[in-house]
Amino acid sequence: MPSTCPNCGEPTTQKYCQACGQQSHPPRITMRQVFRDIGNFLFNVDSPFWVTLRLAYTNPGKLSRSFIDGQRRTYFHPIRFFIVATAFYYLFVWIFDFNPVKFSYQSMGQGELYDEHGQDITIRMSDIIRKNINILMFIWVFVASGLDRLFYRKTPYNIAERSVLYFYTIGAYIIAYSPFIALSAANISPDIVRASLVIFFFPYAVMSFHRKKGFLKALAALGHVILTFTLYVLIISIIILAVLYAMEYNTPH
């Protein structure tokens, strides 16, 4: 019996739409299907997410180049991967009530920092970061991609294509770092883990992507990473201070 495909709107008389390939009469979504899909996502080691996660650590260059060159069904989309990683981070922040700015400030032996109204500035800064971490991380991606274009001009990719590497790499960094937030419960700073990932993992990812080898190339990659991270921290610091100033300006005295 003729019908209209619910996906593309084309007329169809077959079990599957000849235009887009979807079932002409897809079954209703059931809880069984929902749990099956969740199980496939979490436990199927050959699912795109787990394949992507493995390569993000073992060969981030191959992962990124393959996605850019058209292997889109094989791997988890870089932006979705990045969003999943951010959600993973939020989970640990919520579980351990982690305040990254205040914890880092106090771990350096500094006391609490108050403004003229007696409010803890580190808490306010941390609240801004926690509520906007996804936006702030996006800034990191595009700062890294832009500087990558300046450092590695011979690589035939534009800034948008280079962002694929940094969505995957920063996502993998977030996933690796997040479990160490648990150390804060024992009053141990996880910052050493974060610093180690930035110093060792990011240059490795950059060299993998650009197919670079050798000590001097590693130093160049490290310089690129340090400059990227410094510029990123500077930008978000300016943004946070601007937000705090705006909040202070609009607060009745």
Coordinates of C-alpha atoms in Angstrom, one line a residue:
M1 CA 0.0 0.0 0.0
P2 CA 1.5 3.4 -1.0
S3 CA 2.6 5.6 1.9
T4 CA 4.8 8.6 2.6
C5 CA 8.2 8.2 4.2
P6 CA 8.2 9.8 7.6
N7 CA 11.8 10.7 7.3
C8 CA 12.2 12.4 3.9
G9 CA 8.5 12.7 2.8
E10 CA 8.9 10.8 -0.5
P11 CA 6.2 8.3 -1.6
T12 CA 7.1 4.7 -1.1
T13 CA 5.5 1.3 -1.6
Q14 CA 8.3 -0.8 -0.1
K15 CA 9.3 -1.8 3.4
Y16 CA 12.2 0.6 3.2
C17 CA 12.2 4.0 1.5
Q18 CA 13.9 3.9 -1.9
A19 CA 15.0 7.5 -1.4
C20 CA 16.7 7.5 2.1
G21 CA 16.6 3.9 3.2
Q22 CA 14.6 4.3 6.4
Q23 CA 11.8 1.9 7.2
S24 CA 8.6 3.1 5.7
H25 CA 6.7 2.3 8.9
P26 CA 9.3 2.5 11.7
P27 CA 8.1 0.8 15.0
R28 CA 7.3 2.7 18.1
I29 CA 10.1 3.4 20.5
T30 CA 9.9 1.0 23.5
M31 CA 11.8 0.9 26.8
R32 CA 13.4 -2.4 25.6
Q33 CA 14.8 -0.5 22.6
V34 CA 16.0 2.3 24.8
F35 CA 17.9 0.0 27.1
R36 CA 19.3 -2.0 24.2
D37 CA 20.7 1.2 22.6
I38 CA 22.2 2.3 26.0
G39 CA 23.8 -1.1 26.4
N40 CA 25.2 -1.0 22.8
F41 CA 26.7 2.5 23.5
L42 CA 28.2 1.5 26.9
F43 CA 29.4 -2.0 26.4
N44 CA 29.9 -2.6 22.6
V45 CA 33.7 -2.1 22.3
D46 CA 33.3 -1.7 18.5
S47 CA 30.8 1.1 18.8
P48 CA 31.9 4.4 17.2
F49 CA 32.3 6.0 20.7
W50 CA 34.8 3.5 22.1
V51 CA 36.7 3.2 18.8
T52 CA 37.0 7.0 18.9
L53 CA 38.1 7.1 22.5
R54 CA 40.8 4.5 22.0
L55 CA 42.2 6.3 19.0
A56 CA 42.0 9.7 20.7
Y57 CA 44.7 8.4 23.1
T58 CA 46.7 6.0 20.9
N59 CA 46.6 7.8 17.6
P60 CA 44.8 11.2 17.7
G61 CA 46.4 12.2 14.4
K62 CA 45.0 9.3 12.5
L63 CA 41.6 9.7 14.1
S64 CA 41.3 13.4 13.1
R65 CA 42.7 13.0 9.6
S66 CA 40.4 10.0 8.9
F67 CA 37.3 12.0 10.0
I68 CA 38.4 15.0 8.0
D69 CA 39.0 12.8 4.9
G70 CA 35.5 11.4 5.0
Q71 CA 35.3 8.5 7.4
R72 CA 32.3 10.0 9.2
R73 CA 30.3 6.8 10.1
T74 CA 33.3 5.0 11.6
Y75 CA 34.0 7.5 14.4
F76 CA 32.0 9.5 17.0
H77 CA 31.4 13.0 15.8
P78 CA 34.1 15.3 17.3
I79 CA 31.6 17.9 18.7
R80 CA 29.4 15.1 20.2
F81 CA 32.5 13.5 21.7
F82 CA 33.5 16.9 23.2
I83 CA 30.0 17.4 24.7
V84 CA 30.0 13.8 26.2
A85 CA 33.4 14.6 27.8
T86 CA 32.1 17.9 29.2
A87 CA 29.1 16.0 30.7
F88 CA 31.6 13.5 32.2
Y89 CA 33.5 16.4 33.8
Y90 CA 30.3 17.9 35.2
L91 CA 29.4 14.6 36.8
F92 CA 32.6 14.5 38.9
V93 CA 32.3 18.2 39.7
W94 CA 28.8 17.6 41.0
I95 CA 29.8 14.4 43.0
F96 CA 32.7 16.0 44.8
D97 CA 31.4 19.5 44.9
F98 CA 34.7 20.6 43.2
N99 CA 35.5 24.2 43.1
P100 CA 38.5 24.4 40.6
V101 CA 39.5 28.0 41.1
K102 CA 39.3 28.0 44.9
F103 CA 41.0 24.6 45.2
S104 CA 43.9 25.7 43.0
Y105 CA 44.3 29.0 44.8
Q106 CA 44.4 27.3 48.2
S107 CA 46.7 24.5 47.1
M108 CA 49.3 27.2 46.3
G109 CA 49.2 28.2 49.9
Q110 CA 47.0 31.2 49.4
G111 CA 44.2 32.1 51.7
E112 CA 40.7 33.1 50.7
L113 CA 40.3 36.2 48.6
Y114 CA 37.5 38.6 49.4
D115 CA 36.2 41.7 47.7
E116 CA 35.2 44.9 49.4
H117 CA 31.7 43.5 50.2
G118 CA 33.2 40.5 52.0
Q119 CA 32.3 38.0 49.2
D120 CA 34.8 35.3 48.3
I121 CA 36.0 36.2 44.8
T122 CA 37.4 32.7 44.1
I123 CA 33.9 31.2 44.6
R124 CA 32.4 33.7 42.3
M125 CA 35.0 33.0 39.6
S126 CA 34.6 29.3 40.0
D127 CA 30.8 29.6 39.7
I128 CA 31.2 31.4 36.4
I129 CA 33.6 28.7 35.1
R130 CA 31.4 25.8 36.2
K131 CA 28.3 27.3 34.7
N132 CA 30.0 28.1 31.4
I133 CA 32.7 25.5 31.1
N134 CA 31.3 24.2 27.7
I135 CA 31.6 27.8 26.2
L136 CA 35.1 28.3 27.7
M137 CA 36.3 25.0 26.3
F138 CA 35.0 26.0 22.9
I139 CA 37.2 29.0 23.1
W140 CA 40.2 26.8 23.8
V141 CA 39.4 24.7 20.7
F142 CA 39.4 27.6 18.4
V143 CA 42.4 29.3 20.0
A144 CA 44.3 26.1 19.5
S145 CA 43.1 25.7 15.9
G146 CA 44.0 29.2 15.0
L147 CA 47.5 28.9 16.4
D148 CA 47.9 25.5 14.8
R149 CA 47.3 27.2 11.4
L150 CA 50.1 29.7 12.2
F151 CA 52.5 27.0 13.4
Y152 CA 51.9 24.4 10.7
R153 CA 51.0 26.2 7.5
K154 CA 52.2 23.4 5.3
T155 CA 49.5 21.1 6.6
P156 CA 46.7 21.4 4.0
Y157 CA 43.8 21.9 6.4
N158 CA 41.8 25.0 7.2
I159 CA 41.0 26.1 10.8
A160 CA 37.6 24.4 10.9
E161 CA 39.3 21.1 9.8
R162 CA 42.1 21.5 12.4
S163 CA 39.4 22.0 15.1
V164 CA 38.5 18.3 14.6
L165 CA 41.9 17.4 16.3
Y166 CA 41.3 19.8 19.2
F167 CA 37.7 18.7 19.8
Y168 CA 38.9 15.1 20.1
T169 CA 42.1 16.0 22.0
I170 CA 40.5 18.4 24.5
G171 CA 37.6 15.9 24.9
A172 CA 40.1 13.1 25.7
Y173 CA 42.0 15.4 28.1
I174 CA 38.7 16.1 30.0
I175 CA 37.8 12.4 30.2
A176 CA 41.3 11.5 31.5
Y177 CA 41.5 14.4 34.0
S178 CA 37.9 14.2 35.4
P179 CA 38.3 11.0 37.6
F180 CA 41.3 12.7 39.4
I181 CA 38.9 15.3 40.7
A182 CA 38.2 12.7 43.3
L183 CA 41.6 13.5 44.8
S184 CA 40.1 16.8 46.0
A185 CA 38.1 14.9 48.6
A186 CA 41.4 14.0 50.3
N187 CA 42.5 17.6 49.9
I188 CA 45.0 16.6 47.2
S189 CA 45.2 18.9 44.2
P190 CA 44.5 17.2 40.8
D191 CA 46.4 20.1 39.1
I192 CA 49.5 18.0 38.6
V193 CA 47.5 15.6 36.5
R194 CA 46.1 18.4 34.4
A195 CA 49.6 20.0 33.9
S196 CA 51.0 16.6 32.9
L197 CA 48.3 16.1 30.3
V198 CA 48.9 19.5 28.8
I199 CA 52.7 19.1 28.7
F200 CA 52.9 15.5 27.4
F201 CA 49.6 14.5 25.8
F202 CA 48.8 17.7 23.8
P203 CA 52.3 17.9 22.0
Y204 CA 52.0 14.2 21.2
A205 CA 48.6 14.8 19.6
V206 CA 49.9 17.7 17.6
M207 CA 52.9 15.7 16.3
S208 CA 50.6 12.8 15.5
F209 CA 48.3 15.0 13.5
H210 CA 51.0 16.7 11.5
R211 CA 53.2 13.5 11.2
K212 CA 56.2 15.2 12.9
K213 CA 59.0 13.3 14.6
G214 CA 62.2 14.2 16.4
F215 CA 63.3 16.2 19.5
L216 CA 63.2 19.6 17.8
K217 CA 59.7 19.0 16.4
A218 CA 58.6 17.9 19.9
L219 CA 59.9 21.2 21.3
A220 CA 58.1 23.1 18.7
A221 CA 54.9 21.2 19.5
L222 CA 55.4 21.9 23.2
G223 CA 55.9 25.6 22.4
H224 CA 52.7 25.7 20.4
V225 CA 50.8 24.0 23.3
I226 CA 52.2 26.3 26.0
L227 CA 51.4 29.4 23.9
T228 CA 47.9 28.1 23.2
F229 CA 47.2 27.4 26.8
T230 CA 48.6 30.7 28.0
L231 CA 46.6 32.7 25.4
Y232 CA 43.5 30.7 26.3
V233 CA 43.9 31.4 30.1
L234 CA 44.5 35.0 29.3
I235 CA 41.3 35.3 27.2
I236 CA 39.0 33.5 29.8
S237 CA 40.6 35.5 32.6
I238 CA 39.6 38.7 30.8
I239 CA 36.1 37.4 30.1
I240 CA 35.7 36.4 33.8
L241 CA 37.0 39.7 35.1
A242 CA 34.7 41.5 32.7
V243 CA 31.7 39.5 34.0
L244 CA 32.7 40.1 37.6
Y245 CA 33.0 43.8 36.9
A246 CA 29.6 43.9 35.2
M247 CA 28.1 42.0 38.2
E248 CA 29.7 44.4 40.6
Y249 CA 28.6 47.5 38.5
N250 CA 25.0 46.3 38.5
T251 CA 24.9 45.4 42.2
P252 CA 23.2 48.1 44.3
H253 CA 25.6 49.5 46.9

